[in-house]
XYZ file of C-alpha atoms in Angstrom:
616
model
C 104.009 108.806 114.126
C 101.981 111.971 114.473
C 102.601 111.853 118.229
C 106.344 111.431 117.631
C 106.430 114.425 115.309
C 104.282 116.498 117.680
C 106.446 115.548 120.669
C 109.666 116.505 118.921
C 108.229 119.859 117.816
C 106.647 120.576 121.225
C 109.922 119.980 123.056
C 111.615 122.688 121.009
C 113.390 120.388 118.620
C 112.122 122.249 115.565
C 113.583 125.562 116.747
C 116.868 123.928 117.737
C 117.110 122.144 114.384
C 116.290 125.136 112.178
C 117.852 127.961 114.204
C 120.633 125.932 115.796
C 122.005 126.196 119.325
C 125.375 126.823 120.916
C 127.389 124.590 123.222
C 125.590 126.041 126.268
C 122.028 125.194 125.195
C 121.063 128.664 123.904
C 118.962 128.730 120.719
C 120.281 131.288 118.269
C 118.043 134.144 117.189
C 115.870 134.307 120.342
C 115.834 134.889 124.087
C 116.620 131.806 126.151
C 115.691 130.636 129.629
C 118.388 129.893 132.196
C 119.328 126.203 132.483
C 120.094 125.137 136.033
C 123.733 124.280 136.643
C 124.903 125.286 133.153
C 127.011 128.463 132.797
C 126.503 130.885 129.908
C 122.927 129.622 129.443
C 119.844 131.854 129.343
C 121.449 134.444 127.039
C 119.630 136.811 124.697
C 120.657 135.876 121.156
C 118.005 137.882 119.337
C 120.623 139.489 117.106
C 122.852 136.426 116.893
C 121.108 134.224 114.340
C 123.912 131.949 113.125
C 125.812 129.042 114.663
C 129.600 129.344 114.361
C 132.037 126.495 115.140
C 135.478 127.397 116.473
C 137.005 124.445 114.589
C 134.499 123.438 111.869
C 136.941 121.071 110.157
C 137.394 118.841 113.201
C 135.048 115.979 112.313
C 134.303 112.905 114.404
C 133.805 110.292 111.662
C 132.756 107.578 114.119
C 130.046 109.522 115.990
C 129.234 111.746 112.976
C 129.661 114.969 114.991
C 131.694 118.168 114.775
C 134.119 118.125 117.714
C 134.097 121.868 118.260
C 132.666 124.556 120.515
C 129.596 126.203 118.937
C 128.690 129.857 119.449
C 125.854 132.080 118.250
C 127.140 134.952 116.104
C 125.597 137.857 114.222
C 127.275 137.115 110.893
C 129.446 134.440 109.284
C 132.943 135.445 108.133
C 132.682 135.601 104.336
C 136.466 135.987 103.933
C 139.337 134.069 105.459
C 140.636 135.493 108.755
C 144.329 134.683 109.159
C 145.180 136.349 112.488
C 143.494 137.267 115.761
C 143.716 140.881 114.655
C 141.530 140.011 111.675
C 139.077 138.325 114.064
C 139.034 141.445 116.236
C 138.539 143.691 113.217
C 135.657 141.458 112.015
C 133.982 141.820 115.431
C 134.376 145.627 115.413
C 133.109 146.073 111.834
C 130.294 143.493 111.733
C 129.441 143.297 115.420
C 129.939 139.530 115.314
C 132.133 138.152 118.112
C 133.737 134.881 117.055
C 135.370 134.148 120.426
C 133.831 132.995 123.706
C 131.032 135.073 125.232
C 133.228 135.843 128.273
C 135.930 137.481 126.166
C 135.645 141.052 124.936
C 136.729 141.887 121.357
C 139.461 144.153 122.706
C 141.041 141.124 124.424
C 141.198 138.952 121.302
C 144.809 139.858 120.563
C 146.019 138.854 124.059
C 147.381 135.310 123.535
C 146.971 134.244 127.169
C 143.244 135.069 127.196
C 142.403 134.050 123.623
C 143.963 130.603 123.870
C 141.266 127.909 123.589
C 138.320 130.314 123.427
C 138.893 131.801 119.984
C 138.510 130.050 116.626
C 141.349 128.013 115.171
C 143.433 130.042 112.749
C 143.109 130.611 109.912
C 139.330 130.961 110.102
C 137.985 129.681 106.755
C 135.518 131.700 104.727
C 131.982 130.464 105.443
C 128.372 131.104 104.525
C 125.104 130.204 106.293
C 123.415 126.989 105.153
C 119.980 127.747 103.598
C 117.087 127.181 106.063
C 119.552 125.938 108.706
C 121.451 128.824 110.245
C 124.901 127.242 110.477
C 128.123 128.813 109.241
C 129.609 126.229 106.877
C 133.052 126.639 105.247
C 132.766 127.552 101.571
C 135.804 125.468 100.617
C 134.971 121.841 101.428
C 138.661 120.937 101.262
C 138.924 122.303 104.787
C 137.488 119.015 106.010
C 140.996 117.615 106.023
C 140.356 114.534 108.143
C 137.399 113.413 106.093
C 139.266 113.942 102.822
C 142.346 112.238 104.232
C 140.313 109.209 105.336
C 138.628 108.952 101.938
C 141.885 109.330 99.999
C 143.613 106.766 102.233
C 140.798 104.277 101.663
C 140.923 104.724 97.904
C 144.720 104.690 97.623
C 144.924 101.424 99.538
C 142.879 99.739 96.826
C 144.267 100.291 93.353
C 141.390 98.434 91.682
C 138.807 100.656 93.387
C 140.817 103.709 92.398
C 140.761 102.695 88.733
C 137.038 101.910 88.889
C 136.213 105.322 90.340
C 138.414 107.042 87.763
C 136.549 105.132 85.046
C 133.200 106.399 86.359
C 134.416 109.999 86.545
C 135.904 109.854 83.032
C 132.760 108.307 81.534
C 130.126 110.382 83.376
C 128.789 111.990 80.178
C 128.427 108.584 78.508
C 126.711 107.172 81.619
C 124.204 110.037 81.633
C 123.489 109.588 77.926
C 122.974 105.834 78.296
C 120.593 106.356 81.235
C 118.580 108.732 79.053
C 118.620 106.094 76.293
C 117.136 103.495 78.665
C 114.343 105.910 79.571
C 113.544 106.525 75.893
C 113.587 102.786 75.115
C 111.198 102.083 78.001
C 108.756 104.707 76.769
C 108.967 103.313 73.218
C 108.245 99.811 74.535
C 105.171 101.120 76.386
C 103.904 102.629 73.121
C 104.452 99.277 71.404
C 102.561 97.491 74.175
C 99.682 99.926 73.836
C 99.194 99.866 70.058
C 100.647 96.636 68.639
C 100.163 94.204 71.485
C 99.207 91.379 69.067
C 102.690 91.187 67.577
C 104.530 92.294 70.710
C 105.291 88.771 71.892
C 106.840 87.781 68.588
C 108.750 91.055 68.287
C 110.170 90.778 71.798
C 111.003 87.100 71.307
C 112.865 87.709 68.043
C 114.648 90.799 69.335
C 115.731 89.075 72.537
C 117.085 86.132 70.524
C 118.946 88.437 68.155
C 120.076 90.693 70.994
C 121.410 87.844 73.122
C 123.197 86.287 70.121
C 124.523 89.640 68.939
C 125.657 90.735 72.376
C 127.401 87.419 73.014
C 129.096 87.546 69.613
C 130.267 91.136 70.095
C 131.711 90.313 73.512
C 133.675 87.339 72.178
C 134.836 89.441 69.202
C 136.068 92.238 71.464
C 137.779 89.726 73.714
C 139.570 88.097 70.776
C 140.514 91.487 69.335
C 142.032 92.820 72.556
C 143.788 89.545 73.274
C 145.530 89.646 69.885
C 146.416 93.339 70.157
C 150.169 93.874 70.717
C 151.043 94.675 74.315
C 154.498 96.052 73.527
C 152.996 99.381 72.427
C 151.132 99.819 75.713
C 152.900 101.904 78.336
C 153.428 100.206 81.741
C 150.916 102.474 83.487
C 148.118 101.279 81.181
C 149.158 97.624 81.086
C 147.252 96.779 84.293
C 144.167 98.578 82.970
C 144.357 96.567 79.732
C 144.586 93.308 81.673
C 141.578 94.298 83.809
C 139.533 95.071 80.694
C 140.541 91.777 79.065
C 139.561 89.828 82.180
C 136.249 91.705 82.418
C 135.480 90.970 78.752
C 136.103 87.250 79.298
C 133.754 87.186 82.300
C 131.097 89.116 80.376
C 131.383 86.815 77.354
C 131.091 83.621 79.428
C 128.138 85.021 81.401
C 126.382 86.119 78.202
C 126.879 82.662 76.663
C 125.404 80.888 79.709
C 122.506 83.351 79.809
C 121.774 82.835 76.093
C 121.695 79.043 76.449
C 119.362 79.184 79.463
C 117.118 81.708 77.677
C 116.816 79.434 74.620
C 115.862 76.453 76.793
C 113.154 78.435 78.618
C 111.669 79.755 75.382
C 111.726 76.262 73.884
C 109.662 74.923 76.808
C 107.168 77.816 76.726
C 106.684 78.055 72.967
C 103.260 76.355 73.158
C 101.930 79.090 75.449
C 102.700 81.939 73.046
C 99.160 81.992 71.596
C 97.661 82.461 75.061
C 100.118 85.234 75.854
C 99.209 87.027 72.617
C 95.497 86.990 73.563
C 96.236 88.278 77.043
C 98.565 91.034 75.828
C 95.961 92.131 73.296
C 93.421 92.685 76.079
C 96.009 94.415 78.277
C 96.913 96.675 75.367
C 93.258 97.675 75.015
C 93.190 98.531 78.718
C 96.003 101.037 78.197
C 94.245 102.464 75.131
C 91.093 103.169 77.181
C 93.002 104.063 80.401
C 96.153 105.881 79.225
C 96.700 107.520 82.622
C 97.699 104.121 84.027
C 101.160 104.724 82.560
C 101.673 107.657 84.938
C 100.806 105.741 88.117
C 104.489 105.045 88.987
C 105.202 108.782 88.859
C 102.412 109.620 91.334
C 103.495 106.797 93.608
C 107.112 107.957 93.465
C 106.003 111.527 94.236
C 103.992 110.349 97.265
C 106.944 108.270 98.494
C 109.318 111.234 98.147
C 106.966 113.480 100.145
C 106.630 110.886 102.897
C 110.371 110.198 103.003
C 111.050 113.956 103.289
C 108.607 114.145 106.213
C 110.181 111.065 107.795
C 113.727 112.442 107.544
C 112.659 115.818 108.930
C 110.961 114.166 111.911
C 114.058 112.026 112.461
C 116.162 115.204 112.567
C 113.693 116.655 115.056
C 114.152 113.591 117.239
C 117.927 114.081 117.106
C 117.593 117.468 118.844
C 114.624 116.641 121.127
C 114.748 116.012 124.865
C 116.182 117.681 127.940
C 119.484 119.492 128.218
C 122.332 117.462 129.775
C 126.055 118.131 130.060
C 128.473 115.828 128.284
C 132.003 114.891 129.312
C 133.421 118.165 127.939
C 130.912 120.236 129.944
C 128.871 121.265 126.914
C 125.110 120.876 126.475
C 123.453 118.073 124.518
C 119.740 117.328 124.253
C 118.731 113.750 124.986
C 115.422 111.961 125.468
C 115.286 109.848 128.621
C 113.008 107.016 129.717
C 110.867 104.925 127.371
C 110.547 107.831 124.933
C 114.181 107.388 123.896
C 113.087 104.356 121.868
C 110.596 106.362 119.787
C 112.905 106.271 116.779
C 112.434 102.473 116.607
C 108.723 102.956 116.051
C 109.590 105.717 113.595
C 111.610 103.195 111.574
C 108.697 100.724 111.639
C 106.454 103.519 110.392
C 108.837 104.129 107.493
C 108.494 100.531 106.304
C 104.755 100.251 106.939
C 103.678 103.499 105.296
C 106.009 102.953 102.326
C 104.379 99.567 101.769
C 100.973 101.216 102.324
C 101.627 103.731 99.514
C 102.691 100.933 97.156
C 99.573 98.949 98.129
C 97.401 101.982 97.361
C 98.867 102.006 93.852
C 98.039 98.310 93.425
C 94.473 98.850 94.665
C 94.021 101.866 92.386
C 95.205 99.961 89.315
C 93.056 96.951 90.252
C 89.941 99.098 90.696
C 90.417 100.849 87.349
C 91.017 97.597 85.434
C 88.033 95.907 87.116
C 85.830 98.838 86.084
C 87.054 98.474 82.505
C 86.613 94.690 82.402
C 83.080 94.568 83.815
C 81.745 97.381 81.604
C 80.161 95.680 78.586
C 80.078 98.772 76.404
C 83.558 100.279 76.681
C 82.196 103.551 75.278
C 80.208 103.982 78.512
C 83.267 103.879 80.772
C 83.357 106.508 83.545
C 85.116 109.705 82.542
C 87.985 109.027 84.932
C 88.050 105.362 86.020
C 91.315 105.910 87.878
C 89.920 108.785 89.955
C 86.807 106.698 90.628
C 89.077 103.881 91.818
C 90.946 106.293 94.099
C 87.615 107.509 95.506
C 86.514 103.927 96.301
C 89.901 103.245 97.879
C 89.635 106.232 100.209
C 85.973 105.598 101.117
C 85.965 101.827 101.592
C 89.318 100.046 101.294
C 91.959 101.933 103.301
C 91.770 99.284 106.041
C 92.375 96.565 103.461
C 95.587 98.080 102.144
C 96.691 98.965 105.700
C 96.333 95.351 106.812
C 98.048 93.972 103.723
C 100.994 96.362 104.048
C 101.263 95.588 107.782
C 101.637 91.876 107.023
C 104.516 92.676 104.670
C 106.061 94.849 107.397
C 105.913 91.977 109.908
C 108.033 89.889 107.529
C 110.353 92.636 106.339
C 111.452 93.847 109.783
C 112.889 90.474 110.975
C 114.674 90.099 107.640
C 116.238 93.547 108.005
C 117.296 92.749 111.581
C 118.931 89.512 110.428
C 120.673 91.360 107.592
C 121.981 93.923 110.102
C 123.253 91.163 112.394
C 124.890 89.452 109.431
C 126.718 92.650 108.497
C 127.834 93.247 112.090
C 129.036 89.662 112.622
C 130.707 89.365 109.247
C 133.969 87.482 109.680
C 133.304 86.727 113.367
C 130.747 83.906 113.196
C 131.531 80.303 112.278
C 130.516 78.676 109.002
C 127.459 76.936 110.485
C 126.052 80.125 112.023
C 126.685 82.025 108.782
C 124.850 79.368 106.777
C 121.861 79.367 109.166
C 121.679 83.159 109.138
C 121.758 83.351 105.336
C 119.148 80.591 105.101
C 116.787 82.503 107.408
C 117.276 85.681 105.385
C 116.566 83.789 102.147
C 113.429 82.132 103.562
C 112.073 85.443 104.810
C 112.779 87.005 101.408
C 110.855 84.214 99.647
C 107.978 84.556 102.133
C 107.877 88.316 101.527
C 107.674 87.831 97.751
C 104.888 85.245 98.098
C 102.902 87.513 100.417
C 103.386 90.439 98.029
C 101.939 88.370 95.200
C 99.033 87.142 97.342
C 98.334 90.677 98.576
C 98.144 92.004 95.039
C 95.578 89.352 94.121
C 93.696 90.031 97.376
C 93.404 93.703 96.408
C 91.978 92.638 93.045
C 89.453 90.368 94.787
C 88.490 93.289 97.016
C 87.976 95.522 93.969
C 85.755 92.837 92.358
C 83.700 91.624 95.311
C 84.087 94.477 97.864
C 85.011 92.004 100.606
C 87.452 92.556 103.470
C 91.127 91.703 103.273
C 91.017 88.250 104.888
C 88.060 87.109 102.782
C 89.612 88.493 99.623
C 92.964 86.867 100.385
C 91.242 83.513 100.945
C 89.261 83.782 97.694
C 92.351 84.818 95.745
C 94.381 81.959 97.229
C 91.659 79.438 96.299
C 91.643 80.738 92.722
C 95.434 80.557 92.441
C 95.456 76.962 93.728
C 92.445 75.570 91.847
C 93.399 77.235 88.561
C 97.095 76.434 88.691
C 97.353 75.708 84.952
C 95.671 78.975 83.997
C 97.886 80.845 86.454
C 100.961 79.308 84.844
C 99.723 80.079 81.336
C 98.238 83.547 81.781
C 100.179 84.972 84.698
C 103.607 83.391 84.569
C 104.047 83.507 80.802
C 102.828 87.092 80.690
C 105.260 88.102 83.428
C 108.007 86.217 81.619
C 107.387 88.148 78.419
C 107.499 91.404 80.364
C 110.758 90.229 81.874
C 112.036 89.665 78.336
C 111.069 93.258 77.595
C 113.201 94.388 80.531
C 116.028 92.174 79.279
C 115.669 93.744 75.837
C 116.052 97.258 77.238
C 119.004 96.265 79.443
C 120.724 94.422 76.564
C 120.207 97.309 74.157
C 121.510 99.851 76.645
C 124.400 97.576 77.664
C 125.368 96.913 74.027
C 125.397 100.657 73.297
C 127.456 101.165 76.453
C 130.001 98.516 75.407
C 130.493 100.136 72.017
C 130.782 103.683 73.405
C 132.957 102.849 76.405
C 135.241 100.574 74.391
C 136.019 103.196 71.762
C 136.266 106.267 73.957
C 139.525 108.149 73.862
C 140.286 107.894 77.568
C 141.301 104.287 78.061
C 139.938 103.483 81.493
C 138.307 100.555 83.250
C 134.594 100.627 82.279
C 133.330 97.686 84.356
C 131.642 99.867 86.988
C 130.160 102.396 84.490
C 128.586 99.547 82.532
C 127.138 97.993 85.703
C 125.685 101.361 86.751
C 124.076 101.869 83.339
C 122.588 98.348 83.229
C 121.162 98.645 86.759
C 119.579 101.992 85.950
C 118.153 100.624 82.694
C 116.600 97.675 84.535
C 115.070 99.926 87.217
C 113.575 102.265 84.605
C 112.163 99.363 82.602
C 110.781 97.777 85.777
C 109.005 100.988 86.807
C 107.280 101.246 83.415
C 106.456 97.568 82.918
C 105.391 96.887 86.525
C 102.072 98.619 85.797
C 101.547 96.391 82.769
C 102.380 93.402 84.966
C 99.707 94.484 87.462
C 97.154 94.760 84.655
C 97.977 91.218 83.520
C 97.459 89.874 87.064
C 94.158 91.726 87.510
C 92.826 90.486 84.169
C 93.262 86.875 85.231
C 91.041 87.198 88.324
C 88.476 89.175 86.309
C 88.542 86.366 83.767
C 87.881 83.810 86.535
C 84.931 85.645 88.082
C 83.494 86.269 84.611
C 83.334 82.560 83.830
C 81.628 81.907 87.185
C 78.566 84.080 86.627
C 78.369 83.879 82.842
C 78.458 81.009 80.382
C 77.993 82.842 77.073
C 74.264 82.054 76.757
C 71.707 84.813 76.047
C 71.322 86.980 79.162
C 74.567 85.653 80.621
C 77.069 86.914 78.088
C 80.738 87.051 78.921
C 82.341 90.364 79.840
C 85.712 89.244 78.461
C 87.182 90.521 75.225
C 86.407 88.598 72.030
C 90.052 87.647 71.541
C 90.224 86.035 74.973
C 86.828 84.430 74.404
C 88.056 82.875 71.167
C 91.063 81.478 72.942
C 88.855 79.918 75.653
C 86.671 78.262 73.006
C 89.697 76.977 71.102
C 91.205 75.686 74.324
C 88.017 73.799 75.206
C 87.800 72.279 71.731
C 91.415 71.163 71.934
C 90.845 69.548 75.337
C 87.694 67.767 74.107
C 89.582 66.437 71.126
C 92.240 65.183 73.509
C 89.549 63.231 75.366
C 89.467 65.335 78.535
C 86.015 66.844 77.999
C 84.479 69.790 79.733
C 84.824 68.342 83.230
C 88.559 68.765 83.209
C 88.250 72.293 81.932
C 85.749 73.164 84.626
C 88.094 71.719 87.199
C 90.976 73.715 85.766
C 89.150 77.064 85.733
C 87.235 77.885 88.903
C 86.373 81.436 89.899
C 85.771 82.972 93.313
C 83.485 81.861 96.091
C 79.856 81.419 95.166
C 78.746 83.794 97.886
C 80.548 86.706 96.257
C 78.735 89.152 94.059
C 80.158 90.549 90.869
C 81.260 94.150 90.734
């Protein structure tokens, strides 16, 4: 990727992208070399720093290009020019010729000479784009074709038109609800940190009450609107009222089904609540000693934004790289020929790989910090910055591990994206059998990607514990997950399920507030799309906050396994685990002995990593 960026910059793409170039291959703001066989090339544009389009509103929506002749000018017209005399006066006053290079300003008013080489009248007022020296019309309504295409698309679909109007009318409420979801997520993180013992019961009770309350409110609103007299509603709002009534019915039925399924799941898992409480108590202590773990998603997001900005800039460089060639209209375009024209494919692969690499670095950093906490007997002697120490170990020893793990995810993600692209291109053209096979392949690859993500995360934890390479760590982690299936189900799955309930709690609370606000707002509009937007944003915010807690839960399980391998609680071989988790292990063993299974079954259920590994 560094070669791709260097190639695009070395071939002049950076100057052409930032400074812009005219239709004859001349870069604005500098002297240019003569291009063989291309007229008007090799001009000195030192004092002409801006790109001006003769018809800037003529957009090619299919090829995403401006179908207009481009010239280098000294200044952009800041006011509308209605006649050729105004164009001539602008050239005399500002020294900026807006017509072809071959035409003198004194000849602008001669219709026979100015036809086709002067800008389309009226010339809209424009201003240079910051950092990219292009004259862009100030009034965006000048893009008539684009606006016409958008308006035609919307007007052909009355439902879409009402949905968009609902979003625009409710934009203040949407913004407030998104802020509410952020506040609720932060409050839940505080609860997890300080009252983790009662968190499970609080979340369970609140989710039960929230699901019952939300379902009841939806059915109440549905019954209320169904009984409301329709004679008082004007015909223009009758369709909107019917849409809202239908949406309420769908919401109420979906909420009822969700509540029933949620009750059944919690009924099955009620016996594992004690184990989840012990695990959450330890995880809460981790956040008390390592409070900076909460901010890991922000640093990861910042790193991703920086990389994505670099990736987009390099992609723009590639769009203007290559050699000058004439198109069908006789104007100059820059194209890369030969095998190098496929560089952007590798650039896309790099986008996926490095994005996964950054996410893997976050997982390795969290794993290293939690491992340091777990295997330090006296928590008062923790390093001053365990997270920075984990980052240092990652950079010095484990970059290859996260690179290999992220590359494996990339190998699965790319075929899935290709199949999804083919599915979108062949939509409506393939037969039912081919569509079913294609969707099945996409689903299988998605499941494989999720499984590999989970295995990779545990492999990073094994690497942080034993300092082994990726393949060895992945094998050890896989053996632990298989041989300790019951513990994985109890500690990992139940913990993740409770965190999922926390996300559901935030989404339900935000959605319930949205229903009440959107239902009683003065502007009676369709609020299906605003509510969906708010709920999706609430879930994403909750996921970003609770994903770190989920990582901590997963890391604690593998630490727990390796702890029981090298220690048995006897003098000199004391456990590293927290007393709460130790009490649960003892109670679990007593319960199994009373059931007649003895210690052999427990040893078979809980097996740590390979015997050749050394503890951290």
